[in-house]
Short mmCIF file of C-alpha atoms and ligand atoms in Angstrom, two decimals:
data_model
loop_
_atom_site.label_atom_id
_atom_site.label_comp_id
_atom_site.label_asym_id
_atom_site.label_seq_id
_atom_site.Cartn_x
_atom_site.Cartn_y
_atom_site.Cartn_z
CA UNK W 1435 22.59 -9.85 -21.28
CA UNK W 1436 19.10 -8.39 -21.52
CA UNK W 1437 18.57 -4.99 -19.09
CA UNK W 1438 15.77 -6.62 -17.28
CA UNK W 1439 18.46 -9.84 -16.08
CA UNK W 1440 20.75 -6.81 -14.40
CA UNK W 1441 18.11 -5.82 -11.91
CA UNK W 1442 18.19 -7.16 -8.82
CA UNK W 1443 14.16 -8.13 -8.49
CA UNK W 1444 13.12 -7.06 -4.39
CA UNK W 1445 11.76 -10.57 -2.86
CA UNK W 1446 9.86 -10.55 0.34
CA UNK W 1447 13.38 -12.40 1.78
CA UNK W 1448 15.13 -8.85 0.62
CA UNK W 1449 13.35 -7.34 3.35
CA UNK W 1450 13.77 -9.48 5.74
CA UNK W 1451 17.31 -9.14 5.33
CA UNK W 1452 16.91 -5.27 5.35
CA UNK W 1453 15.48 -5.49 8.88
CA UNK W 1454 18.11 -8.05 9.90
CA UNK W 1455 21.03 -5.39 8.81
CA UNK W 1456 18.96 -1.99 9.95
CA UNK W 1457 18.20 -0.83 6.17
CA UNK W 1458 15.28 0.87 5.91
CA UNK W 1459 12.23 -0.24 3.88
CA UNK W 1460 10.72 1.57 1.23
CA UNK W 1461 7.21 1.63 0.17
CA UNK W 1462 4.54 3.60 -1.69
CA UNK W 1463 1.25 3.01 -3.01
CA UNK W 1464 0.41 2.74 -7.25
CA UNK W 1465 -2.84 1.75 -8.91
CA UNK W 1466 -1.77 2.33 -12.44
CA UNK W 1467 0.84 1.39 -15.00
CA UNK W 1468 2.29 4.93 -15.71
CA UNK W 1469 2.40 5.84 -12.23
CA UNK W 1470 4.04 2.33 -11.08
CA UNK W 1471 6.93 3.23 -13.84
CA UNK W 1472 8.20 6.45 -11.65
CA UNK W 1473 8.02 4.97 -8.55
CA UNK W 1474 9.58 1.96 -9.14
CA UNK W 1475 12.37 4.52 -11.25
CA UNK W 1476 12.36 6.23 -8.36
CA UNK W 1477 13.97 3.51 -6.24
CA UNK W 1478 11.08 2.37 -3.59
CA UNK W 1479 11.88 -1.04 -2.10
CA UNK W 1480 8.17 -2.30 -2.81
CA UNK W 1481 4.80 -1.14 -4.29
CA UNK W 1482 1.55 -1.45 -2.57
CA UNK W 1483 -1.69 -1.51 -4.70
CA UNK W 1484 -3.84 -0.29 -1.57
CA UNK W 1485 -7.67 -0.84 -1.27
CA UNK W 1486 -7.06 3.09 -0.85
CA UNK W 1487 -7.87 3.21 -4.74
CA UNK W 1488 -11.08 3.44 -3.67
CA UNK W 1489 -10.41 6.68 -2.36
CA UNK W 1490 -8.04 8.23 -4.50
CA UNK W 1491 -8.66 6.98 -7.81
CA UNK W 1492 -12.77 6.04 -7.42
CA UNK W 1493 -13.06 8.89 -5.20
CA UNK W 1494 -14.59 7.22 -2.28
CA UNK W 1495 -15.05 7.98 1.27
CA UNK W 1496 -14.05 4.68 2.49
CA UNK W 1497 -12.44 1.30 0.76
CA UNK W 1498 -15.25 -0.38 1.54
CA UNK W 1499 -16.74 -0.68 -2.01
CA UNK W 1500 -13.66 -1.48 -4.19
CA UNK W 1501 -14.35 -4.95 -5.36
CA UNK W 1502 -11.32 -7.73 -5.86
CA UNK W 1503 -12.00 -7.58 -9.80
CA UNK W 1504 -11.33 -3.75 -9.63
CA UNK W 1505 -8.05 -4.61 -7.37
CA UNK W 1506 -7.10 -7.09 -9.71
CA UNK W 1507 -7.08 -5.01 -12.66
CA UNK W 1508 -5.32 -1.95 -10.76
CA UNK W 1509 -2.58 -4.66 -10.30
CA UNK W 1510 -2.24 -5.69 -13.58
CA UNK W 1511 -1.76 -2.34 -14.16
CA UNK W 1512 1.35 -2.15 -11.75
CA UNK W 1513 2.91 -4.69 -12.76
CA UNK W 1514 3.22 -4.24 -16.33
CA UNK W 1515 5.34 -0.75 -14.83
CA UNK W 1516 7.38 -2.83 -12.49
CA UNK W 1517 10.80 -4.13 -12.93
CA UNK W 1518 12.39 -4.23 -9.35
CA UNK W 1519 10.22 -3.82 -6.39
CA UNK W 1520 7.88 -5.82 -4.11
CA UNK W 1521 4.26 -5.92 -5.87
CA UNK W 1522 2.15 -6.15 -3.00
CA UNK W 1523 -2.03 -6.26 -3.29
CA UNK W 1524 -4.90 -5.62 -1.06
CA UNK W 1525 -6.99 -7.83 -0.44
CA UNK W 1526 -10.58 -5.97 -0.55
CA UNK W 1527 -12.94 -5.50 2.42
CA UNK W 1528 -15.27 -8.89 2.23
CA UNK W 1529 -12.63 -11.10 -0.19
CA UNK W 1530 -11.14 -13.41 3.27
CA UNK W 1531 -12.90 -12.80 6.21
CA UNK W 1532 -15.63 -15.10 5.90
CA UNK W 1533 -13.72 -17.83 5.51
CA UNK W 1534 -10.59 -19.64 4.42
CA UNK W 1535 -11.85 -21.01 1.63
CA UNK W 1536 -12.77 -17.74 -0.01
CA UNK W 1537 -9.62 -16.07 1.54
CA UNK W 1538 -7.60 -18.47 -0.37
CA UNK W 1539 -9.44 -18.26 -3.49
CA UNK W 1540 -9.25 -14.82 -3.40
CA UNK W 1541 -5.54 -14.64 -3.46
CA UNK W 1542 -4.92 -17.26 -5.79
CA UNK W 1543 -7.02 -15.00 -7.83
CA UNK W 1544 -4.90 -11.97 -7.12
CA UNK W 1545 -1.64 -13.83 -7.73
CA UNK W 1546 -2.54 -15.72 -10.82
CA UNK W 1547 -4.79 -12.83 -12.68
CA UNK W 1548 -3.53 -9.68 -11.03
CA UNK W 1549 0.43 -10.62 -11.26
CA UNK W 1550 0.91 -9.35 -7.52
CA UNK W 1551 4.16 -10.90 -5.93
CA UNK W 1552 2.23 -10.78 -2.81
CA UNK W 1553 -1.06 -10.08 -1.01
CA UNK W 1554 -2.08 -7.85 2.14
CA UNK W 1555 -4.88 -8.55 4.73
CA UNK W 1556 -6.23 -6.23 7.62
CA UNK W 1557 -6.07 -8.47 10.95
CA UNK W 1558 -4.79 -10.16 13.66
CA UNK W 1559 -6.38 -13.17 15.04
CA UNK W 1560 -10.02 -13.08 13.76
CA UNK W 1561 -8.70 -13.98 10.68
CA UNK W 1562 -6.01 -16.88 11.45
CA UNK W 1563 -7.25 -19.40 9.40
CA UNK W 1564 -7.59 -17.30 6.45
CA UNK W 1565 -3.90 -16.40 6.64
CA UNK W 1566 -2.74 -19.91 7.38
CA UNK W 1567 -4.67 -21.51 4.29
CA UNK W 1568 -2.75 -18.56 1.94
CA UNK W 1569 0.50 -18.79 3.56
CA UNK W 1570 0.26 -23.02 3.32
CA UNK W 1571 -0.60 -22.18 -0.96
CA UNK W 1572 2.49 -20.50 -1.13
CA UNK W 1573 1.07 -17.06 -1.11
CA UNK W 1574 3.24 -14.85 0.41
CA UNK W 1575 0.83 -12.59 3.42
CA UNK W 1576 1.43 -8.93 4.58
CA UNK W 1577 -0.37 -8.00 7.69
CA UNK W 1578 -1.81 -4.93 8.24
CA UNK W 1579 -2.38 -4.09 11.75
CA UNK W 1580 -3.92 -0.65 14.09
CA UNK W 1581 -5.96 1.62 12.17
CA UNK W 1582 -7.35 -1.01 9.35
CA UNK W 1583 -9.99 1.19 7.11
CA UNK W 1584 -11.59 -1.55 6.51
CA UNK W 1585 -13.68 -1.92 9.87
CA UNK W 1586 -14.13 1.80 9.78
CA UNK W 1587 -17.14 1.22 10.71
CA UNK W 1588 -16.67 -0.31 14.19
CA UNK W 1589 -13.94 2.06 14.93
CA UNK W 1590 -15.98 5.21 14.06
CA UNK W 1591 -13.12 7.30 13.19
CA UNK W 1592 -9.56 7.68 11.16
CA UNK W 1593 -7.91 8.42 15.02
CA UNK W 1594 -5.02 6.65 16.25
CA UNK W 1595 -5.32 3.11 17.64
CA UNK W 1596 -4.64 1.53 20.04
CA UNK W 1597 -3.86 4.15 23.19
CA UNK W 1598 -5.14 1.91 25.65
CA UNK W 1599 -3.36 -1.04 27.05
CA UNK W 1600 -5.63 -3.67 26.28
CA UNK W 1601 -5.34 -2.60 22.40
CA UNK W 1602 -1.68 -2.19 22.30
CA UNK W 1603 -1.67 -5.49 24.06
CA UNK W 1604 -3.81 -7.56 22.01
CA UNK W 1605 -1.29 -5.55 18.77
CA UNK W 1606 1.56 -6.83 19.80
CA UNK W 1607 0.30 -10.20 19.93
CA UNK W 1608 -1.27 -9.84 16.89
CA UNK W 1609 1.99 -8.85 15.49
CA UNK W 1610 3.31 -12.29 17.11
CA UNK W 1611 0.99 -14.33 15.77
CA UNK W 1612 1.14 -12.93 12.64
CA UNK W 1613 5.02 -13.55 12.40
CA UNK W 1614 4.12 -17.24 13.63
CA UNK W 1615 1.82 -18.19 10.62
CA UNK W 1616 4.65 -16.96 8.08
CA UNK W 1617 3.65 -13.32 7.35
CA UNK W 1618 6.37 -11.60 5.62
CA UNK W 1619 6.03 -8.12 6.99
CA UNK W 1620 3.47 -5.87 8.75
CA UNK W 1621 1.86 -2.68 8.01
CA UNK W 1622 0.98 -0.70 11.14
CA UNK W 1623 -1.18 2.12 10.69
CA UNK W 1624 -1.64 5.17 13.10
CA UNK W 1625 -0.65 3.91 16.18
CA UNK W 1626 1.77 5.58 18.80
CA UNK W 1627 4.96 5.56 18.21
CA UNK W 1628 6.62 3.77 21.48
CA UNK W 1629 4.28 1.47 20.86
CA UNK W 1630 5.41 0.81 17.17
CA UNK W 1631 9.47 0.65 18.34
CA UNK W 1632 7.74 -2.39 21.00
CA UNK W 1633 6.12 -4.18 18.10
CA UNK W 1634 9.19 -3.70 15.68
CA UNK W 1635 11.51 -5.16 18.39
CA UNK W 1636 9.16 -8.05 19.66
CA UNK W 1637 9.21 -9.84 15.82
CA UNK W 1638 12.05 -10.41 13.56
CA UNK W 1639 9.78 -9.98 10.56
CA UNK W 1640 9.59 -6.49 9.14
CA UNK W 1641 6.91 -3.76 10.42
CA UNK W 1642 5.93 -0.81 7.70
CA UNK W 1643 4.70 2.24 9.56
CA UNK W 1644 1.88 4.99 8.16
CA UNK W 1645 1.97 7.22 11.13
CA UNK W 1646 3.57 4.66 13.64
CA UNK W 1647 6.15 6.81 13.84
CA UNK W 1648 10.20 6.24 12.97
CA UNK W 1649 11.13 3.00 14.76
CA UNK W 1650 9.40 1.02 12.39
CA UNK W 1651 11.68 -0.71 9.85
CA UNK W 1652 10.30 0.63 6.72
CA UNK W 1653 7.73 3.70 5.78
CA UNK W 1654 4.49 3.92 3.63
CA UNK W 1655 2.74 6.56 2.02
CA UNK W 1656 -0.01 6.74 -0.18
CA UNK W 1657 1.31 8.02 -3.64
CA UNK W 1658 -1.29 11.23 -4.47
CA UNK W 1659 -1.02 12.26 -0.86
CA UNK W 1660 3.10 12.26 -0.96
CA UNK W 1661 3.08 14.66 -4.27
CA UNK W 1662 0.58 16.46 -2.73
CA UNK W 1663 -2.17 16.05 -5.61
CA UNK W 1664 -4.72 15.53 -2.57
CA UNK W 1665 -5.28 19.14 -1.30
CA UNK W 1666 -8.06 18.16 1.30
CA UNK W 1667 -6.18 15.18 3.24
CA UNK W 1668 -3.42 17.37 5.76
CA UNK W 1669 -2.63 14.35 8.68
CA UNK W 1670 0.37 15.01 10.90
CA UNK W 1671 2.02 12.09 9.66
CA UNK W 1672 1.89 12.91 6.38
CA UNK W 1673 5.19 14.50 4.34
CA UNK W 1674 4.30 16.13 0.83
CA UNK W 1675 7.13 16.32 -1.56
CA UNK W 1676 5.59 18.23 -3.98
CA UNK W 1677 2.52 20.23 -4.49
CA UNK W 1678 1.27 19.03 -7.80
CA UNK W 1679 -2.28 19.84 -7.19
CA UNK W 1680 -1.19 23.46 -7.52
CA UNK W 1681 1.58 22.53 -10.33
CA UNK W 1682 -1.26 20.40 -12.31
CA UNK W 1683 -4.23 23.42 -11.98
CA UNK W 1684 -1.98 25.87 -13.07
CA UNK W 1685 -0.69 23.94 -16.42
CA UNK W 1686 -4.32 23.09 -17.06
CA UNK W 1687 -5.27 26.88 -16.65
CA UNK W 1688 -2.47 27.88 -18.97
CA UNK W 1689 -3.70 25.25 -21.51
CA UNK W 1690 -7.18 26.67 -21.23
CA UNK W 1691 -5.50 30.27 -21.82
CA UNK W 1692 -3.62 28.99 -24.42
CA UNK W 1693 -6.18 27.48 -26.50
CA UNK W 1694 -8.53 29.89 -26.15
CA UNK W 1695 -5.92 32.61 -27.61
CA UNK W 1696 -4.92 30.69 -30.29
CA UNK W 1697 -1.51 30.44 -29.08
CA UNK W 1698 -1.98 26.62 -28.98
CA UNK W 1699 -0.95 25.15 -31.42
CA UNK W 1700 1.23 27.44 -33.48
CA UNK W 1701 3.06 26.41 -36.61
CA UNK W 1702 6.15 24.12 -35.05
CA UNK W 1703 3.17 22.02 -33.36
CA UNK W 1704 1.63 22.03 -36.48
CA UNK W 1705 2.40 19.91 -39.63
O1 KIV N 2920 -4.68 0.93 1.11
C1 KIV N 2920 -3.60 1.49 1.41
O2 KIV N 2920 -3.10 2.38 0.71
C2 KIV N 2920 -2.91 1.03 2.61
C3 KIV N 2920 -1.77 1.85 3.09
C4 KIV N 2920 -2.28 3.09 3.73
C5 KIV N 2920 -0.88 1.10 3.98
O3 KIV N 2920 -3.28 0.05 3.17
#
């Protein structure tokens, strides 16, 4: 028996049944095939390729601008790391809001080019049909609900959603209706935290909290922000288990001295 036939492959059913019997879900962003490796080593339940490349690997200030080719090839990327979790892909700002019809062909695209196991959409209702016409090709959908960085700019800022009642309201039926049309799980981004324990307990489907506090049934982080490699980006929500920014400058500064001594290479790294 080959290794790969002894891993038990994560399915979007495995979470479901984590939420049924109160096991935690695990998730983390990748964009690349090196990086997808550790973290899938590492044990996560499921791997997001976020539209937050933009950000982190392009270097953008929102993820408005990443196209669905450069998505597509960021998951291709991920997968070829992959052997157990959940490969879920964004769906870029301007790929399925327009209409169904482009939504779908969008994530065929995804699935069948990029390899994802599944895609994820920011939205509740504005975007019904879209999610219907995916979920009815077999595509399995991840919603992606509260702070969605993709309408940025009609929010105005990164703060938490969704304080008011009519907000929260209209989120928890958004998180209904989502569950209705077949969505697998939900990502909830930045919203109070009594108000994520409400959605988690009004749907049996699972909800993955980024700042929505710890009644949600699984966590999400974005990878360079949990390792600390992004010095600049300090929200409350966020835990850093490492600090490679600071680890990575100072090997790079004692390569530089090392060179530039002529310590580097000496005669074992020679031949
Ligand atoms: O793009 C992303 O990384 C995300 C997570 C923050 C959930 O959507």
């Amino acid at each position: 028996m080959s290794v790969h036939s002894e891993i038990k492959k994560i399915t979007t059913e495995t979470l479901r049944k984590m939420k049924f019997d109160k096991e935690k879900i695990t998730m983390l962003t990748a964009y690349d095939f090196t990086t997808a490796k550790m973290v899938d080593a590492g044990g996560v339940d499921s791997i997001l390729i976020g539209d937050s490349a933009a950000n982190v690997m392009a270097g953008f200030e929102t993820t408005l601008p990443i196209t669905l080719d450069q998505m597509i090839y960021h998951t291709q990327c991920v997968v070829r790391g992959v052997e157990r979790a959940l490969v879920v892909a964004d769906l870029p700002f301007g790929t399925y809001q327009s209409n169904p019809e482009k939504a779908l062909e969008s994530a065929v695209r995804m699935m069948k080019e990029g390899g994802a196991h599944a895609v994820k959409i920011e939205g509740g209702k504005e975007i019904e049909e879209s999610i219907r016409r995916i979920i009815n090709a077999g595509i399995p959908v991840c919603g992606h609900l509260g702070l969605t960085p993709q309408s940025i700019y009609q929010f105005g800022t990164y703060k938490v959603r969704a304080k008011e009642d009519a907000e929260a309201e209209k989120l928890i039926a958004d998180c209904k209706l989502l569950e209705e049309l077949g969505c697998f799980a939900i990502v909830l981004e930045k919203i109070p935290a009594a108000l994520a324990k409400r959605a988690s307990e009004s749907i049996s489907i699972p909800t993955i909290g980024i700042g929505a506090g710890a009644e949600c049934d699984g966590q999400v982080l974005v990878y360079q922000d949990m390792v600390g490699m992004n010095q600049g980006f300090s929200p409350k929500f966020l835990r850093r288990y490492l600090d490679l920014y600071t680890e990575i400058t100072g090997a790079v500064s004692q390569y530089v001295k090392d060179v530039k001594s002529a310590d580097f290479p000496n005669d074992k790294e020679s031949y």
